[in-house]
Coordinates of C-alpha atoms and ligand atoms in Angstrom, one line a residue:
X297 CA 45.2 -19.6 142.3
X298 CA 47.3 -21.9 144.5
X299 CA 46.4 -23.7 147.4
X300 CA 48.0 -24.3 150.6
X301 CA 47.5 -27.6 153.3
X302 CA 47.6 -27.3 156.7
X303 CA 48.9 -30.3 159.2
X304 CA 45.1 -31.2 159.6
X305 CA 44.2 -31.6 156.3
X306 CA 42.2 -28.4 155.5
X307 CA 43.0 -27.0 152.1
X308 CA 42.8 -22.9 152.1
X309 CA 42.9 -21.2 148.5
X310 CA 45.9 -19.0 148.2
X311 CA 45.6 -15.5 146.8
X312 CA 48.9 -14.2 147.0
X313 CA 49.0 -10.3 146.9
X314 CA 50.7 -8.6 144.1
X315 CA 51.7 -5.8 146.6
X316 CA 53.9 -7.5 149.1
X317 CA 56.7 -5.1 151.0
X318 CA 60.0 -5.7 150.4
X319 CA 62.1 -6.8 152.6
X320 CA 63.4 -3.5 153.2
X321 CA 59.9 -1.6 153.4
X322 CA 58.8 -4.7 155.7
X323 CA 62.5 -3.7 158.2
X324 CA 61.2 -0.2 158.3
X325 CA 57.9 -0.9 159.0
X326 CA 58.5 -3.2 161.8
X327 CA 61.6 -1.3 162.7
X328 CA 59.5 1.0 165.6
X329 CA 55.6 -0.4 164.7
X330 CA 53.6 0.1 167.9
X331 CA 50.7 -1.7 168.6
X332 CA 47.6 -2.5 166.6
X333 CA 48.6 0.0 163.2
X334 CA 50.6 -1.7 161.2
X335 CA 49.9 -4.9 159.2
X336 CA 51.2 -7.7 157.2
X337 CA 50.7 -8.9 153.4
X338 CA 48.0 -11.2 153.6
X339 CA 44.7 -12.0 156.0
X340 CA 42.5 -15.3 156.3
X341 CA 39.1 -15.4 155.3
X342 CA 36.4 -18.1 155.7
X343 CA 32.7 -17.3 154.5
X344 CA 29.3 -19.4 156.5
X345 CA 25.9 -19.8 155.2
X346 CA 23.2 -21.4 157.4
X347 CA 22.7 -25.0 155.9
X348 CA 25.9 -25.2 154.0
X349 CA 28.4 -24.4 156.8
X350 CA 31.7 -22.9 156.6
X351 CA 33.4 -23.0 152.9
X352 CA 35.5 -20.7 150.9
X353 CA 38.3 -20.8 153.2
X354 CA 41.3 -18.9 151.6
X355 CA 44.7 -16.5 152.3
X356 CA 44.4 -13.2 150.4
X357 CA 45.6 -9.9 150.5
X358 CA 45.4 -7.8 153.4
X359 CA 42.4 -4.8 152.3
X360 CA 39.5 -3.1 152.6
X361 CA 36.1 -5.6 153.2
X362 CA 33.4 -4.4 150.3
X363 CA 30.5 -4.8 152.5
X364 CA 26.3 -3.5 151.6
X365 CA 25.2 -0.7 154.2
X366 CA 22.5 -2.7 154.8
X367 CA 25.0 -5.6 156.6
X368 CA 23.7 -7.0 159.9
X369 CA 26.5 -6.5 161.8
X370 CA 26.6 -2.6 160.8
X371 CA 23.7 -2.5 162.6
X372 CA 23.1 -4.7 165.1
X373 CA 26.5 -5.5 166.5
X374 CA 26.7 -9.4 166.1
X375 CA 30.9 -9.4 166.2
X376 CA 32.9 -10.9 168.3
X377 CA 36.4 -11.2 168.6
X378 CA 40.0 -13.2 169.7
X379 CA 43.3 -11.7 170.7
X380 CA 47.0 -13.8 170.2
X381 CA 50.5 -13.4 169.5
X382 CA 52.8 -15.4 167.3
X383 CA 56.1 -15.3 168.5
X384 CA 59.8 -16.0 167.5
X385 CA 61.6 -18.6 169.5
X386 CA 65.2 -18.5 169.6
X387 CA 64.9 -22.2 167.2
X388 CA 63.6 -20.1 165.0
X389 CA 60.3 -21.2 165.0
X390 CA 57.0 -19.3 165.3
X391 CA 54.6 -20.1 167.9
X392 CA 51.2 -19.1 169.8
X393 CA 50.6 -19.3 173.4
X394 CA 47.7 -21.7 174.0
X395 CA 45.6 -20.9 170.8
X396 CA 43.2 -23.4 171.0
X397 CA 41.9 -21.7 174.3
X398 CA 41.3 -18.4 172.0
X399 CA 39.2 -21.2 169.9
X400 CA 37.0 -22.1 172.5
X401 CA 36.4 -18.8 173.5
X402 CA 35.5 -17.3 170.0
X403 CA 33.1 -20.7 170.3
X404 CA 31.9 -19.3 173.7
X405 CA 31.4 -15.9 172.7
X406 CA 29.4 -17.1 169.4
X407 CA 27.3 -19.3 171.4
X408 CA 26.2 -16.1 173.4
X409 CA 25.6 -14.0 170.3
X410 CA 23.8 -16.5 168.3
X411 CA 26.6 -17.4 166.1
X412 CA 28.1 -20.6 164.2
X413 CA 30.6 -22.3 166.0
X414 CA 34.0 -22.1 164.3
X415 CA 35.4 -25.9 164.0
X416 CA 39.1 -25.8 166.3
X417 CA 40.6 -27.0 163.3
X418 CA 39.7 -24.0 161.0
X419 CA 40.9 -21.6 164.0
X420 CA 44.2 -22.9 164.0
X421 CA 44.1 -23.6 160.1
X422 CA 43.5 -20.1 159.5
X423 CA 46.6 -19.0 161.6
X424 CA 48.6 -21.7 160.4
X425 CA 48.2 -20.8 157.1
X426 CA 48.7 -17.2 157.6
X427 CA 51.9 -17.5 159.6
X428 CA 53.2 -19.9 156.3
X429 CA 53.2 -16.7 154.1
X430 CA 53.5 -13.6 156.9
X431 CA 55.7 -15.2 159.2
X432 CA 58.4 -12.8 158.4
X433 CA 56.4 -10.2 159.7
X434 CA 56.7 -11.7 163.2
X435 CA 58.9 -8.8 165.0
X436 CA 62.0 -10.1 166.8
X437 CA 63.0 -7.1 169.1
X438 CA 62.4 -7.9 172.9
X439 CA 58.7 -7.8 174.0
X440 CA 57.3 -7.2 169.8
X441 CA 55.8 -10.3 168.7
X442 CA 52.7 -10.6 165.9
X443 CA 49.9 -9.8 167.2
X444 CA 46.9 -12.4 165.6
X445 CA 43.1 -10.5 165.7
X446 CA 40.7 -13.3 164.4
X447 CA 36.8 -12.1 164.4
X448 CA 33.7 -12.5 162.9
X449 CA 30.8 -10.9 161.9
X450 CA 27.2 -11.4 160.9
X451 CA 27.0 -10.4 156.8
X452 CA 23.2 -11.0 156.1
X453 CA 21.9 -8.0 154.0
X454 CA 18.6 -6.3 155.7
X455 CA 17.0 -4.6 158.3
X456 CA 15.1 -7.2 159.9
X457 CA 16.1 -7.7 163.5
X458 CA 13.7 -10.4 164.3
X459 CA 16.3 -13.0 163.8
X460 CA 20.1 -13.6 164.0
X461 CA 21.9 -13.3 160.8
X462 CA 22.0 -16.4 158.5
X463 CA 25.9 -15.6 157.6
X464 CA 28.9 -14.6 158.5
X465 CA 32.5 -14.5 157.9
X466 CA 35.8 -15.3 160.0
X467 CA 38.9 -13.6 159.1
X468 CA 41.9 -12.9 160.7
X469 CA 44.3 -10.3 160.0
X470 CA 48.1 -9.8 161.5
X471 CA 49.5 -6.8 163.6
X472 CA 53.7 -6.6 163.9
X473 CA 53.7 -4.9 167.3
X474 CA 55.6 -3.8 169.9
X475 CA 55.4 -3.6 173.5
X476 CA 51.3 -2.3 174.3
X477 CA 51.8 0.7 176.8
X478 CA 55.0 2.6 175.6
X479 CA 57.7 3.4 178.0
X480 CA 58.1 -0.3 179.3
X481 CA 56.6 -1.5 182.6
X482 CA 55.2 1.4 183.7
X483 CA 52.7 1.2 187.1
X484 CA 49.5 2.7 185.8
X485 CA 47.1 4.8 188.2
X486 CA 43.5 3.8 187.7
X487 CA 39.8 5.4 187.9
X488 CA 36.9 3.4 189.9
X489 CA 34.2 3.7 187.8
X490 CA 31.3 4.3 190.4
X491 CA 29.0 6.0 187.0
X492 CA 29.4 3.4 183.9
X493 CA 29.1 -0.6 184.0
X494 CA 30.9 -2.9 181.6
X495 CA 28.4 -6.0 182.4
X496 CA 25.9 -7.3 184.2
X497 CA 24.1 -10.8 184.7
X498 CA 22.9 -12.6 182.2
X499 CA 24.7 -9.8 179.7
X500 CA 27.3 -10.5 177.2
X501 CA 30.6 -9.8 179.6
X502 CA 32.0 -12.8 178.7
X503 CA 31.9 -12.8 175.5
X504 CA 34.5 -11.1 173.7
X505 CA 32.2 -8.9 172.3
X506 CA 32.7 -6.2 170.2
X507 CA 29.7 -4.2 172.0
X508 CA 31.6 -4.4 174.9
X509 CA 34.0 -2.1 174.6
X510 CA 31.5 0.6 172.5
X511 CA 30.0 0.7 175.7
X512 CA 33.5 1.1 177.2
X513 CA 34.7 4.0 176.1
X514 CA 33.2 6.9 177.5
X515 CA 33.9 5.4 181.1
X516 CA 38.0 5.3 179.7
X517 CA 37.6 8.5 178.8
X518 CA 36.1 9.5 182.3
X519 CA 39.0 7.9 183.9
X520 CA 41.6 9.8 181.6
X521 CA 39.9 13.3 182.8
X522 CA 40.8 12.1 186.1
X523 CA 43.9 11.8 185.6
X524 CA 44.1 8.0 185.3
X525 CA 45.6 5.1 182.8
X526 CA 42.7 3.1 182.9
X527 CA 39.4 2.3 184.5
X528 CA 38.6 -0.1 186.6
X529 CA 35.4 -2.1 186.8
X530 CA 32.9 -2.7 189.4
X531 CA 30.2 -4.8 189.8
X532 CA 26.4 -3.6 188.3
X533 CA 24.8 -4.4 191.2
X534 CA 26.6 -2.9 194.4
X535 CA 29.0 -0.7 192.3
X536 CA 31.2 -2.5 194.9
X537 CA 32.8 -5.4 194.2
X538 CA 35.9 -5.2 191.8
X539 CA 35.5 -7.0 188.5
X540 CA 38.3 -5.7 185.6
X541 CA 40.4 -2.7 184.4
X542 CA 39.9 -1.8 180.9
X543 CA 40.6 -5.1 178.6
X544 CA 42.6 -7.2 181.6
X545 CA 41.9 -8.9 184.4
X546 CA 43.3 -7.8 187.7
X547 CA 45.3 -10.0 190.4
X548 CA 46.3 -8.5 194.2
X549 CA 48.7 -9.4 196.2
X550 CA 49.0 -10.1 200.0
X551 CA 51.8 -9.9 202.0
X552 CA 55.2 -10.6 200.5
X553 CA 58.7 -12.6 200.3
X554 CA 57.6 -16.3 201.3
X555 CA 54.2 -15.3 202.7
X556 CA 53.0 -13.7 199.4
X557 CA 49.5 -14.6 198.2
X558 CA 47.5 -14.3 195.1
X559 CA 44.2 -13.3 195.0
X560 CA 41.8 -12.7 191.6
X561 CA 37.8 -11.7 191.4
X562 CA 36.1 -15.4 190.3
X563 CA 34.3 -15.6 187.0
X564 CA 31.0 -15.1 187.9
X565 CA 29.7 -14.6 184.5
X566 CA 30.4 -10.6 184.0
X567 CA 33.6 -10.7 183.7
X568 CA 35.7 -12.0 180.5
X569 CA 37.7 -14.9 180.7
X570 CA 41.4 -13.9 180.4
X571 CA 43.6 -17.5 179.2
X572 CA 46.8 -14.8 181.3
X573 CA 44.5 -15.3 183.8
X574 CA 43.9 -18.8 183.8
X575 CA 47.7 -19.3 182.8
X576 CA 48.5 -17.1 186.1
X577 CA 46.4 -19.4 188.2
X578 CA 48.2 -22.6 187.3
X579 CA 52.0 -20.6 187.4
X580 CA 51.2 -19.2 190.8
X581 CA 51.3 -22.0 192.7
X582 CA 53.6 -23.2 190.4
X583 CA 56.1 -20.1 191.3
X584 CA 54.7 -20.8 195.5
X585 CA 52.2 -18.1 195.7
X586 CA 49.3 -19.5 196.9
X587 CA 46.7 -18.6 194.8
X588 CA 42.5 -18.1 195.1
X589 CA 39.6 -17.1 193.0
X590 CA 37.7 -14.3 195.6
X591 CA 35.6 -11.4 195.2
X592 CA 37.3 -8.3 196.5
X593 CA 35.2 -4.9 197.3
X594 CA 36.5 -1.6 197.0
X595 CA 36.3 -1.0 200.5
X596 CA 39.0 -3.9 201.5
X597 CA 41.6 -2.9 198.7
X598 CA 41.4 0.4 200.5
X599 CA 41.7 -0.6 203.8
X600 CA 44.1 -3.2 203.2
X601 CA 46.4 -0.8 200.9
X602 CA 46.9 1.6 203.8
X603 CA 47.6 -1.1 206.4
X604 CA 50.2 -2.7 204.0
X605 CA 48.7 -6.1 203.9
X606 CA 48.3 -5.7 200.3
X607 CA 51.7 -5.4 198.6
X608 CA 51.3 -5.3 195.4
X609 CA 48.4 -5.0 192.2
X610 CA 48.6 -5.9 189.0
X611 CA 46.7 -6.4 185.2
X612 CA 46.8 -9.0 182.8
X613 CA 45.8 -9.7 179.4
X614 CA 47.7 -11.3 176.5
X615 CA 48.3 -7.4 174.4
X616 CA 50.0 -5.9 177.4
X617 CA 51.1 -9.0 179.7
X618 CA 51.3 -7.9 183.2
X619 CA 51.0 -4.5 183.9
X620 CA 51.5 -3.3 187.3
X621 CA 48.7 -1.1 188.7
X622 CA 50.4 2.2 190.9
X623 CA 47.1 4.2 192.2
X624 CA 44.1 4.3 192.3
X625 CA 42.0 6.9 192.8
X626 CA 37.5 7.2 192.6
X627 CA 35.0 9.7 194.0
X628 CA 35.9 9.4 198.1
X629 CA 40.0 9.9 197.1
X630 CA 42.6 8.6 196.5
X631 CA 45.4 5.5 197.6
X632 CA 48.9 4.1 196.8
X633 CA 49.7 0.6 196.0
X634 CA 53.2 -0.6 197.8
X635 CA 55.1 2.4 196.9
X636 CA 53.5 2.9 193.7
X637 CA 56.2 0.8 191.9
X638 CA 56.6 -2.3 190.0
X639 CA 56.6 -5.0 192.6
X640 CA 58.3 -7.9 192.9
X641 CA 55.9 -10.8 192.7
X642 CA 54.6 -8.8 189.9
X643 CA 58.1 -8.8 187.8
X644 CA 58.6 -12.8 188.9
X645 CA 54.9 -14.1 187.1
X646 CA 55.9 -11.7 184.3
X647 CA 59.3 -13.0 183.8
X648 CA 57.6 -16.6 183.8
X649 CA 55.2 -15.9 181.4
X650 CA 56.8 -14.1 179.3
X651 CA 60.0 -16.9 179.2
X652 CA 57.3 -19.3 178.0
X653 CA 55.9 -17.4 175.6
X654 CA 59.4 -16.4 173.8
X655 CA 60.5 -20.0 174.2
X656 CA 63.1 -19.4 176.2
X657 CA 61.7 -21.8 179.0
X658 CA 60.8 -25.5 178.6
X659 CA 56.9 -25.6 178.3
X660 CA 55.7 -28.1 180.4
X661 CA 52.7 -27.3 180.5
X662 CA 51.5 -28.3 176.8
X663 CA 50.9 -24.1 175.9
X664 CA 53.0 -24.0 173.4
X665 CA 51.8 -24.9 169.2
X666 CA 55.0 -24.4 167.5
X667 CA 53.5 -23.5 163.6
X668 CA 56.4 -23.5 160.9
Ligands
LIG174 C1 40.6 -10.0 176.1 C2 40.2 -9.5 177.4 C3 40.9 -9.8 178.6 C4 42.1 -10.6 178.6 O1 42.1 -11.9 178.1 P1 43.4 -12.6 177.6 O2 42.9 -13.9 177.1 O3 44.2 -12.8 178.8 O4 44.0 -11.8 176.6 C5 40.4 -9.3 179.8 N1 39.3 -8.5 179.8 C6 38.6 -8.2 178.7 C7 37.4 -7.3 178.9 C8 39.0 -8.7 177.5 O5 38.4 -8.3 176.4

């Protein structure tokens, strides 16, 4: 056993697999990996115990968890989740795209579910020292990058559900992946889902929440009977007000050229709180779209589609970046966004973002950790 330092201090045991790939095995396996099926040598774990904290933080091989049937979060879904990506800069370096806002989230979403905080420092400890041995694995074809899935779980043994578990565990594994939706920027029709809720207030929508999408997937599938990409979320209350599509947040835009606009639904505590998003909000403005935080009903994307005053529609979310949305269709028909294309304000915040993720654009905006 070996042990490896991060640049804050923390020590994390090293358990170096046996069963590395080669490099050529590792070439064909990130040669064409898609998203989300492939992954590297090694994953992070860190165990918690009520009273004693976090301890036992170490890199080991990637494999299957041995977990008791009777483990809490078998049953009563305390996990939550983060989603990152390391990428490859043209220095050479490996870096992640604001990960200590992915930190405070996995705090926020533990705070909801009753969970230990996760100190910042063992976040980006954990990813630091996986990138030291997996970095390698980082893809470096245009739009691939690493995709980085930390979560945690409650891993008490027992039935009792009077009280939230008294342990857990952290880990986080590592996903070479290419680009998220397959055929490159493609516009994607979507479903209003007038039958199925994600969230509603006081619930857990913006936690990252494993629960969240169980609850999810028969209203995807709903929308892919209709004929759709994705579905799109409404509010609980009014089945009215538009909130997300699938697992990104959505941004509209108003007229176009000079005059364009920016508009996204406000967090009012059902829907999750993308860091695209917030990044979007800052480069905006920054690109000269004026940009506002506003609910939007289903009635006035409608009506203002067919006038023309809305241009252009888009999601975001850090696996697929900006997607731009086509159609839309729901129960009282169907309507076309722009001319169902890619738009342009759309391509421009993606070409921004994506420039600052790759490295190939100064960050001035402090987003950028460079780790090795
Ligand atoms: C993760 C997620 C997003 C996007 O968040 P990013 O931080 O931009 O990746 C949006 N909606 C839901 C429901 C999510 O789970």
């Amino acid at each position: 056993m070996n042990s490896s330092t991060t640049t804050s201090g923390l020590t994390f045991d090293v358990r170096l697999s046996a069963q590395r790939k080669t490099p050529q095995e590792r070439a064909q396996l990130l040669d064409n990996p898609g998203f989300g099926t492939v992954f590297t040598d090694h994953m992070v774990a860190i165990d918690y115990t009520e009273g004693e904290g976090w301890y036992d933080a170490r890199l080991e091989p990637y494999g299957p968890l041995t977990l008791d049937p009777a483990t809490a979060a078998l049953h009563y879904a305390q996990e939550i989740f983060e989603g990152l990506k390391a990428y490859r800069h043209p220095t050479g370096e490996a870096a992640c795209f604001r990960p200590d806002a992915n930190a405070a989230r996995l705090n926020r979403s533990a705070r909801r579910m009753a969970m230990p905080e996760l100190p910042e420092e063992l976040f980006l400890g954990a990813i630091e020292t996986l990138l030291q041995h997996d970095s390698e694995w980082i893809p470096t074809q245009p739009n691939s990058s690493l995709y980085l899935r930390p979560f945690m779980f409650a891993t008490d043994v027992g039935l009792g559900v009077n009280h939230p578990s008294r342990s857990y565990r952290f880990v986080l594994i590592a996903s070479p992946s290419g680009p998220y939706f397959s055929g490159g920027i493609k516009p994607v029709t979507v479903w209003l889902s007038e039958d199925y809720t994600r969230a509603a207030p006081g619930g857990t929508g913006q936690a990252k929440f494993a629960g969240n999408y169980a609850a999810s997937f028969v209203a995807q599938s709903q929308a892919v009977e209709q004929g759709c990409d994705q579905v799109v979320w409404l509010d609980a209350k009014e089945h009215r007000w538009v909130e997300e599509m699938g697992g990104m947040n959505l941004f509209f835009v108003f007229g176009s050229g000079d005059d364009a606009r920016l508009l996204t639904p406000p967090l009012t505590g059902t829907l999750l709180p993308g860091i695209t998003r917030d990044s979007l909000l800052s480069l905006g403005p920054e690109l000269g779209f004026p940009t506002e935080e506003s609910p939007i009903s289903t009635e006035e994307w409608r009506r203002a589609a067919r006038s023309g005053e809305l241009t252009e529609v888009f999601a975001c979310g850090t696996a697929a970046v900006i997607t731009p949305v086509g159609h839309v269709k729901s129960k009282d028909g169907e309507f076309t966004i722009g001319d169902g294309g890619a738009g342009p304000v759309t391509m421009g915040l993606r070409e921004e973002l994506v420039a600052l993720q790759y490295g190939t654009r100064p960050d001035t905006h402090g987003w950028v950790r460079i780790f090795d």
